[in-house]
Every structure is written in C-alpha cells, then in structure tokens.
Amino acid sequence: MSQRVKIAVAVTVALLGTFALGSVAPSLRTGPGPLSKRLRKSKTEKPLPEGIKRIYVDGVDGKLEVLTNEKSEDGRPEDAPLLMIHGGMGSARCYDKWAVYFASKGRKVYSLSIRGHGLSNRPDNFNSLTNADFCKDIASVVVYITESHPTSPAPVLIGHSAGGGLSQYTVSTLKPNTFSGVILLAPYPNTGGAPVYLEWIKFDPLFFPRFFWHGCDNMSPLSSPALVKRAFFSDGYDEGELKDFFNQMNPEETPGWPATMTNKFTDHEPVKMNAGGRVHIISASHDRLMTPPIMKKFVERYGCSSNVVEGSGHHMMFDNQWQVAARYVEAKLEEWNL
C-alpha cells in the first residue's frame, strides 16, 4: 500500500470515527439539542396546499401526521395510491408540490411525517429511533390506506434520500406485495451512506467544526438557508422559495436514523422480489450528496430502470425541475399499469 493510500485511509477512518463519536452526544438527549430548540422557535407552519388536508393515523407510538387528498372524488380505483416518505430533517410537507401535481392527475396521495417529524407525535426516545422504528410507522399507514381503498392495488412507495433508504428497508422487511412498486428518489445506497457523508464533508469543510460548535446538534449541517441550498438545491434555486423551505423543515433529527444506514442495511434482491420487480430510481445531475457516481453504482447494483433529472439538486421535489421529476414518476406508474 502506497503512502498516499495509507494517508487517505487514515483520514477517512478519522473522519468517520469523529462523526460516530460526535453522534453519541445527541443520542443521549431526550429533548431537542440547543440548535434545534432555537430552530423550533423560528419555525412557521404554512397553510396546506389547496385540495390537501391533514389527517392523523394511529401509529405504534402516537398519532402520525398524513397529508392527503383521499376524499377527492377524482381518480380511478384501479390506480394505486401513492405513499410518500420524506428524508432527514423533513416532513410530509416535502411533497407539497408533488401532492398537488398527482392529485390533479386523479391520484390518491398520502405524504407521511414519520415519528418526531412534522406534526407527528415526538416520543421521548426520539433520539434513538432507527429504521426499524420508522418502518412500523409506514406499516401503520399502509394498513390505513389499504382499508380505505379495498378495491385499489397496494400503494406505491416513494422515498427520498434517507426516506429512500428507509423505503428499501421497509420493502425488504414487510411481507411481499405490501407495495405494488417502489420509486427511490436520490436514496441512501443500501450498501450504506458512508460515501455520502464523505461527499458532504468535501463540499462543506466546516462540517465538523460547526457541528461541535453547535453542541453536536444533528441540525448543524443544515442550520441556515445558505447551508440548505448548498446541500439540497441547484445554484439557481429561488431565494424566496429557499426561505420558505427552510422555515418548514423539521427543526431536529434523530442521530439513530442515519447511524443505522452508515453501513449496509439491506440487500437489494429482497427489495426487488417483495416489490414484484417494480423498482425505479430517480437521481439528480447536480446532487452534491447522492452524487452521479454514487447513484450510477447504485442503479447498476439494482439492475433496474432509472432517470436523471438534469439540472436538479438533491431535493428534486422542490428544486426548479420538480415537474420533470414528477413526470418521470408518472411515466413509470403508467408503464407499470398502476
């Protein structure tokens, strides 16, 4: 092994070790961290989009917020409902634009805030919640959806970023055919998110100094609109929309969730099998986190269909190209006859 390779390995191990050690502090808290408390005070709740309402579904640990158009008279029973899962520091509001778009096409949409996110119940053990816990939240909402639409196909699961990782874990964990298909949006690779964390450190060299300055609060990397824009959006994203997006973000995040996806957390074969082979991946050309090389390897591993949203950053459901991404989903649903 050359000296250069040894140094690279040592630096990588040191960075990941620092991240792991830094994650211990927030996991010991029962309440929000110092930064999260400040962000919570400044958070504002926007009115819901027209045609979308808020309901609460009983979960295993309290009420779960779901945004839906379920009482709309539009739509066909032969169309599969859409269950949409947000990523880290997000909530059901991450799909506001898509909820309106797909509702206008006659689709029944359900956007879930998993435990401790949005207006869902925040349990005292929030900082230790993992994929396994949030999988139960999805399972609870699936039961509600299938009971509400007994003549429709099983829902299609759509997951973004960490929610895409959670979606893979959920599909591989629940019984086969719980979902008619799964669409992954710039998701955590099932082999683990360590390469993603390294990409974050590359474009944000102050990641760790800021993290420790903020008392090891998990919201530190996204603690300002400028940081959110750099991580989530393309350079041309509107500043006004950015401010609105920042204000509706979840003000805290459990360290347990990304920790359970740092290394390999599921195999791709059970995901494909349990979804009846209907897996589709959508990535973004200007994603600084789930970079094109990372997503290329991910798509090759799954051996499934895929799209790339040209010009979009990581958060393709809110970036300028959100309609392009939504149309990719729509086209795949039509191809699947769902």
PDB file of C-alpha atoms in Angstrom, residues 95-296:
ATOM      1  CA  TYR A  95     -44.037  16.628  -1.051  1.00  0.00           C
ATOM      2  CA  ASP A  96     -46.367  19.660  -1.171  1.00  0.00           C
ATOM      3  CA  LYS A  97     -45.723  20.324  -4.869  1.00  0.00           C
ATOM      4  CA  TRP A  98     -45.983  16.666  -5.818  1.00  0.00           C
ATOM      5  CA  ALA A  99     -49.119  16.128  -3.737  1.00  0.00           C
ATOM      6  CA  VAL A 100     -50.898  18.856  -5.691  1.00  0.00           C
ATOM      7  CA  TYR A 101     -49.490  17.609  -9.002  1.00  0.00           C
ATOM      8  CA  PHE A 102     -50.535  13.982  -8.566  1.00  0.00           C
ATOM      9  CA  ALA A 103     -53.872  14.936  -7.020  1.00  0.00           C
ATOM     10  CA  SER A 104     -54.572  16.964 -10.169  1.00  0.00           C
ATOM     11  CA  LYS A 105     -53.984  13.772 -12.155  1.00  0.00           C
ATOM     12  CA  GLY A 106     -56.601  11.926 -10.134  1.00  0.00           C
ATOM     13  CA  ARG A 107     -54.163  10.088  -7.882  1.00  0.00           C
ATOM     14  CA  LYS A 108     -54.793   9.445  -4.215  1.00  0.00           C
ATOM     15  CA  VAL A 109     -51.733  10.745  -2.395  1.00  0.00           C
ATOM     16  CA  TYR A 110     -50.547  10.181   1.160  1.00  0.00           C
ATOM     17  CA  SER A 111     -47.497  12.051   2.447  1.00  0.00           C
ATOM     18  CA  LEU A 112     -46.354  10.797   5.849  1.00  0.00           C
ATOM     19  CA  SER A 113     -44.450  12.535   8.622  1.00  0.00           C
ATOM     20  CA  ILE A 114     -42.663   9.734  10.448  1.00  0.00           C
ATOM     21  CA  ARG A 115     -42.436   9.855  14.243  1.00  0.00           C
ATOM     22  CA  GLY A 116     -40.918  13.058  15.607  1.00  0.00           C
ATOM     23  CA  HIS A 117     -41.242  14.859  12.267  1.00  0.00           C
ATOM     24  CA  GLY A 118     -43.774  17.440  11.152  1.00  0.00           C
ATOM     25  CA  LEU A 119     -46.828  17.291  13.398  1.00  0.00           C
ATOM     26  CA  SER A 120     -46.484  13.595  14.206  1.00  0.00           C
ATOM     27  CA  ASN A 121     -46.009  12.592  17.833  1.00  0.00           C
ATOM     28  CA  ARG A 122     -42.474  13.061  19.156  1.00  0.00           C
ATOM     29  CA  PRO A 123     -41.705  10.280  21.654  1.00  0.00           C
ATOM     30  CA  ASP A 124     -39.206  10.769  24.479  1.00  0.00           C
ATOM     31  CA  ASN A 125     -36.860   8.259  22.847  1.00  0.00           C
ATOM     32  CA  PHE A 126     -36.832  10.165  19.545  1.00  0.00           C
ATOM     33  CA  ASN A 127     -33.041  10.468  19.508  1.00  0.00           C
ATOM     34  CA  SER A 128     -32.633   6.694  19.485  1.00  0.00           C
ATOM     35  CA  LEU A 129     -35.207   5.886  16.779  1.00  0.00           C
ATOM     36  CA  THR A 130     -33.944   3.885  13.810  1.00  0.00           C
ATOM     37  CA  ASN A 131     -35.071   2.421  10.503  1.00  0.00           C
ATOM     38  CA  ALA A 132     -36.775  -0.417  12.362  1.00  0.00           C
ATOM     39  CA  ASP A 133     -38.947   2.051  14.298  1.00  0.00           C
ATOM     40  CA  PHE A 134     -39.889   4.164  11.295  1.00  0.00           C
ATOM     41  CA  CYS A 135     -40.698   1.032   9.300  1.00  0.00           C
ATOM     42  CA  LYS A 136     -43.528   0.449  11.791  1.00  0.00           C
ATOM     43  CA  ASP A 137     -44.850   3.946  11.090  1.00  0.00           C
ATOM     44  CA  ILE A 138     -45.034   3.159   7.383  1.00  0.00           C
ATOM     45  CA  ALA A 139     -46.699  -0.177   8.126  1.00  0.00           C
ATOM     46  CA  SER A 140     -49.393   1.578  10.186  1.00  0.00           C
ATOM     47  CA  VAL A 141     -50.196   3.966   7.341  1.00  0.00           C
ATOM     48  CA  VAL A 142     -50.224   1.133   4.784  1.00  0.00           C
ATOM     49  CA  VAL A 143     -52.932  -0.592   6.822  1.00  0.00           C
ATOM     50  CA  TYR A 144     -54.950   2.633   6.832  1.00  0.00           C
ATOM     51  CA  ILE A 145     -54.539   3.121   3.071  1.00  0.00           C
ATOM     52  CA  THR A 146     -55.453  -0.435   2.130  1.00  0.00           C
ATOM     53  CA  GLU A 147     -58.531  -0.339   4.362  1.00  0.00           C
ATOM     54  CA  SER A 148     -59.546   2.995   2.809  1.00  0.00           C
ATOM     55  CA  HIS A 149     -59.105   1.694  -0.760  1.00  0.00           C
ATOM     56  CA  PRO A 150     -60.023  -2.008  -0.642  1.00  0.00           C
ATOM     57  CA  THR A 151     -60.526  -2.273  -4.417  1.00  0.00           C
ATOM     58  CA  SER A 152     -57.303  -0.471  -5.383  1.00  0.00           C
ATOM     59  CA  PRO A 153     -53.862  -2.026  -5.884  1.00  0.00           C
ATOM     60  CA  ALA A 154     -51.422  -1.906  -2.980  1.00  0.00           C
ATOM     61  CA  PRO A 155     -49.800   1.527  -2.639  1.00  0.00           C
ATOM     62  CA  VAL A 156     -46.653   2.516  -4.481  1.00  0.00           C
ATOM     63  CA  LEU A 157     -43.972   3.582  -2.007  1.00  0.00           C
ATOM     64  CA  ILE A 158     -41.967   6.698  -2.909  1.00  0.00           C
ATOM     65  CA  GLY A 159     -38.975   7.584  -0.738  1.00  0.00           C
ATOM     66  CA  HIS A 160     -36.445  10.418  -0.909  1.00  0.00           C
ATOM     67  CA  SER A 161     -32.893  10.460   0.470  1.00  0.00           C
ATOM     68  CA  ALA A 162     -32.909   8.891   3.962  1.00  0.00           C
ATOM     69  CA  GLY A 163     -36.565   8.132   3.251  1.00  0.00           C
ATOM     70  CA  GLY A 164     -35.344   6.236   0.200  1.00  0.00           C
ATOM     71  CA  GLY A 165     -33.086   4.188   2.435  1.00  0.00           C
ATOM     72  CA  LEU A 166     -35.979   3.630   4.823  1.00  0.00           C
ATOM     73  CA  SER A 167     -38.171   2.618   1.883  1.00  0.00           C
ATOM     74  CA  GLN A 168     -35.689  -0.063   0.835  1.00  0.00           C
ATOM     75  CA  TYR A 169     -35.504  -1.364   4.393  1.00  0.00           C
ATOM     76  CA  THR A 170     -39.296  -1.353   4.701  1.00  0.00           C
ATOM     77  CA  VAL A 171     -39.975  -3.161   1.424  1.00  0.00           C
ATOM     78  CA  SER A 172     -37.411  -5.832   2.301  1.00  0.00           C
ATOM     79  CA  THR A 173     -38.818  -6.208   5.836  1.00  0.00           C
ATOM     80  CA  LEU A 174     -42.591  -6.284   5.337  1.00  0.00           C
ATOM     81  CA  LYS A 175     -44.339  -9.169   3.628  1.00  0.00           C
ATOM     82  CA  PRO A 176     -44.158  -9.466  -0.187  1.00  0.00           C
ATOM     83  CA  ASN A 177     -46.622  -7.399  -2.230  1.00  0.00           C
ATOM     84  CA  THR A 178     -47.286  -4.952   0.604  1.00  0.00           C
ATOM     85  CA  PHE A 179     -46.417  -2.422  -2.093  1.00  0.00           C
ATOM     86  CA  SER A 180     -47.199  -2.532  -5.799  1.00  0.00           C
ATOM     87  CA  GLY A 181     -43.827  -0.939  -6.500  1.00  0.00           C
ATOM     88  CA  VAL A 182     -41.179   1.354  -5.059  1.00  0.00           C
ATOM     89  CA  ILE A 183     -39.699   4.540  -6.521  1.00  0.00           C
ATOM     90  CA  LEU A 184     -36.466   5.745  -4.941  1.00  0.00           C
ATOM     91  CA  LEU A 185     -35.511   9.421  -5.211  1.00  0.00           C
ATOM     92  CA  ALA A 186     -31.787  10.116  -4.701  1.00  0.00           C
ATOM     93  CA  PRO A 187     -31.851   7.457  -1.973  1.00  0.00           C
ATOM     94  CA  TYR A 188     -29.310   6.263   0.535  1.00  0.00           C
ATOM     95  CA  PRO A 189     -27.494   3.361  -1.133  1.00  0.00           C
ATOM     96  CA  ASN A 190     -28.464   0.076   0.506  1.00  0.00           C
ATOM     97  CA  THR A 191     -24.742  -0.616   0.967  1.00  0.00           C
ATOM     98  CA  GLY A 192     -24.511   2.310   3.374  1.00  0.00           C
ATOM     99  CA  GLY A 193     -24.300   6.079   3.474  1.00  0.00           C
ATOM    100  CA  ALA A 194     -20.629   6.457   4.437  1.00  0.00           C
ATOM    101  CA  PRO A 195     -19.661   7.633   0.909  1.00  0.00           C
ATOM    102  CA  VAL A 196     -22.478  10.188   1.072  1.00  0.00           C
ATOM    103  CA  TYR A 197     -21.192  11.598   4.369  1.00  0.00           C
ATOM    104  CA  LEU A 198     -17.733  11.947   2.835  1.00  0.00           C
ATOM    105  CA  GLU A 199     -19.212  13.895  -0.081  1.00  0.00           C
ATOM    106  CA  TRP A 200     -20.879  16.232   2.417  1.00  0.00           C
ATOM    107  CA  ILE A 201     -17.563  16.885   4.133  1.00  0.00           C
ATOM    108  CA  LYS A 202     -15.941  17.604   0.770  1.00  0.00           C
ATOM    109  CA  PHE A 203     -18.288  20.464  -0.123  1.00  0.00           C
ATOM    110  CA  ASP A 204     -18.621  21.649   3.489  1.00  0.00           C
ATOM    111  CA  PRO A 205     -15.128  21.688   5.066  1.00  0.00           C
ATOM    112  CA  LEU A 206     -16.524  23.379   8.196  1.00  0.00           C
ATOM    113  CA  PHE A 207     -18.907  20.459   8.793  1.00  0.00           C
ATOM    114  CA  PHE A 208     -17.189  19.166  11.939  1.00  0.00           C
ATOM    115  CA  PRO A 209     -16.071  22.492  13.494  1.00  0.00           C
ATOM    116  CA  ARG A 210     -19.628  23.788  13.108  1.00  0.00           C
ATOM    117  CA  PHE A 211     -21.084  20.510  14.408  1.00  0.00           C
ATOM    118  CA  PHE A 212     -19.099  20.703  17.642  1.00  0.00           C
ATOM    119  CA  TRP A 213     -19.694  24.471  17.951  1.00  0.00           C
ATOM    120  CA  HIS A 214     -23.433  23.734  17.854  1.00  0.00           C
ATOM    121  CA  GLY A 215     -23.143  21.246  20.704  1.00  0.00           C
ATOM    122  CA  CYS A 216     -23.144  18.161  18.453  1.00  0.00           C
ATOM    123  CA  ASP A 217     -26.633  19.002  17.232  1.00  0.00           C
ATOM    124  CA  ASN A 218     -27.637  16.994  14.162  1.00  0.00           C
ATOM    125  CA  MET A 219     -29.245  20.070  12.607  1.00  0.00           C
ATOM    126  CA  SER A 220     -25.871  21.815  12.397  1.00  0.00           C
ATOM    127  CA  PRO A 221     -25.137  20.939   8.728  1.00  0.00           C
ATOM    128  CA  LEU A 222     -28.477  22.484   7.704  1.00  0.00           C
ATOM    129  CA  SER A 223     -28.684  25.309  10.233  1.00  0.00           C
ATOM    130  CA  SER A 224     -29.063  28.169   7.743  1.00  0.00           C
ATOM    131  CA  PRO A 225     -30.743  28.736   4.366  1.00  0.00           C
ATOM    132  CA  ALA A 226     -27.323  29.015   2.706  1.00  0.00           C
ATOM    133  CA  LEU A 227     -26.262  25.601   4.027  1.00  0.00           C
ATOM    134  CA  VAL A 228     -29.581  24.079   2.964  1.00  0.00           C
ATOM    135  CA  LYS A 229     -29.222  25.496  -0.537  1.00  0.00           C
ATOM    136  CA  ARG A 230     -25.716  24.131  -0.955  1.00  0.00           C
ATOM    137  CA  ALA A 231     -26.713  20.649   0.209  1.00  0.00           C
ATOM    138  CA  PHE A 232     -30.185  20.322  -1.303  1.00  0.00           C
ATOM    139  CA  PHE A 233     -30.650  22.624  -4.282  1.00  0.00           C
ATOM    140  CA  SER A 234     -29.169  23.791  -7.552  1.00  0.00           C
ATOM    141  CA  ASP A 235     -27.363  27.133  -7.656  1.00  0.00           C
ATOM    142  CA  GLY A 236     -30.265  28.844  -9.435  1.00  0.00           C
ATOM    143  CA  TYR A 237     -32.878  27.980  -6.808  1.00  0.00           C
ATOM    144  CA  ASP A 238     -35.033  30.982  -5.868  1.00  0.00           C
ATOM    145  CA  GLU A 239     -34.041  32.650  -2.581  1.00  0.00           C
ATOM    146  CA  GLY A 240     -37.653  33.312  -1.612  1.00  0.00           C
ATOM    147  CA  GLU A 241     -38.610  29.673  -2.053  1.00  0.00           C
ATOM    148  CA  LEU A 242     -35.462  28.686  -0.183  1.00  0.00           C
ATOM    149  CA  LYS A 243     -36.532  30.728   2.839  1.00  0.00           C
ATOM    150  CA  ASP A 244     -39.991  29.139   2.793  1.00  0.00           C
ATOM    151  CA  PHE A 245     -38.462  25.670   2.515  1.00  0.00           C
ATOM    152  CA  PHE A 246     -36.061  26.333   5.396  1.00  0.00           C
ATOM    153  CA  ASN A 247     -38.874  27.552   7.634  1.00  0.00           C
ATOM    154  CA  GLN A 248     -40.921  24.378   7.101  1.00  0.00           C
ATOM    155  CA  MET A 249     -38.039  21.947   7.692  1.00  0.00           C
ATOM    156  CA  ASN A 250     -38.187  19.720  10.737  1.00  0.00           C
ATOM    157  CA  PRO A 251     -36.158  21.502  13.453  1.00  0.00           C
ATOM    158  CA  GLU A 252     -34.410  18.356  14.699  1.00  0.00           C
ATOM    159  CA  GLU A 253     -33.316  14.906  13.583  1.00  0.00           C
ATOM    160  CA  THR A 254     -32.592  11.677  15.396  1.00  0.00           C
ATOM    161  CA  PRO A 255     -28.964  10.517  15.127  1.00  0.00           C
ATOM    162  CA  GLY A 256     -30.230   6.947  15.256  1.00  0.00           C
ATOM    163  CA  TRP A 257     -31.710   7.122  11.766  1.00  0.00           C
ATOM    164  CA  PRO A 258     -28.576   7.913   9.720  1.00  0.00           C
ATOM    165  CA  ALA A 259     -26.487   5.783  12.087  1.00  0.00           C
ATOM    166  CA  THR A 260     -28.464   2.694  11.078  1.00  0.00           C
ATOM    167  CA  MET A 261     -27.709   3.442   7.426  1.00  0.00           C
ATOM    168  CA  THR A 262     -23.998   4.257   7.663  1.00  0.00           C
ATOM    169  CA  ASN A 263     -23.128   0.695   6.671  1.00  0.00           C
ATOM    170  CA  LYS A 264     -25.074  -1.874   4.655  1.00  0.00           C
ATOM    171  CA  PHE A 265     -28.632  -2.072   5.977  1.00  0.00           C
ATOM    172  CA  THR A 266     -30.425  -4.319   3.485  1.00  0.00           C
ATOM    173  CA  ASP A 267     -29.906  -6.389   0.337  1.00  0.00           C
ATOM    174  CA  HIS A 268     -31.308  -5.227  -2.973  1.00  0.00           C
ATOM    175  CA  GLU A 269     -32.667  -8.617  -4.011  1.00  0.00           C
ATOM    176  CA  PRO A 270     -35.397  -8.806  -1.302  1.00  0.00           C
ATOM    177  CA  VAL A 271     -36.432  -5.261  -2.220  1.00  0.00           C
ATOM    178  CA  LYS A 272     -36.895  -6.223  -5.866  1.00  0.00           C
ATOM    179  CA  MET A 273     -38.585  -9.510  -5.022  1.00  0.00           C
ATOM    180  CA  ASN A 274     -41.039  -8.069  -2.483  1.00  0.00           C
ATOM    181  CA  ALA A 275     -41.970  -5.245  -4.877  1.00  0.00           C
ATOM    182  CA  GLY A 276     -42.684  -7.701  -7.679  1.00  0.00           C
ATOM    183  CA  GLY A 277     -39.639  -6.474  -9.586  1.00  0.00           C
ATOM    184  CA  ARG A 278     -41.078  -2.951  -9.821  1.00  0.00           C
ATOM    185  CA  VAL A 279     -38.225  -0.751  -8.590  1.00  0.00           C
ATOM    186  CA  HIS A 280     -37.338   2.558 -10.235  1.00  0.00           C
ATOM    187  CA  ILE A 281     -34.593   5.007  -9.278  1.00  0.00           C
ATOM    188  CA  ILE A 282     -34.518   8.745  -9.992  1.00  0.00           C
ATOM    189  CA  SER A 283     -31.349  10.739  -9.338  1.00  0.00           C
ATOM    190  CA  ALA A 284     -30.301  14.350  -9.957  1.00  0.00           C
ATOM    191  CA  SER A 285     -27.433  15.560 -12.122  1.00  0.00           C
ATOM    192  CA  HIS A 286     -26.377  18.298  -9.679  1.00  0.00           C
ATOM    193  CA  ASP A 287     -26.813  16.334  -6.455  1.00  0.00           C
ATOM    194  CA  ARG A 288     -23.879  17.079  -4.135  1.00  0.00           C
ATOM    195  CA  LEU A 289     -24.823  14.303  -1.685  1.00  0.00           C
ATOM    196  CA  MET A 290     -26.033  11.315  -3.692  1.00  0.00           C
ATOM    197  CA  THR A 291     -23.608  12.239  -6.447  1.00  0.00           C
ATOM    198  CA  PRO A 292     -23.931  10.877 -10.004  1.00  0.00           C
ATOM    199  CA  PRO A 293     -21.077   8.355  -9.468  1.00  0.00           C
ATOM    200  CA  ILE A 294     -22.696   7.058  -6.264  1.00  0.00           C
ATOM    201  CA  MET A 295     -26.079   6.765  -7.953  1.00  0.00           C
ATOM    202  CA  LYS A 296     -24.588   5.119 -11.053  1.00  0.00           C
TER     203      LYS A 296
END
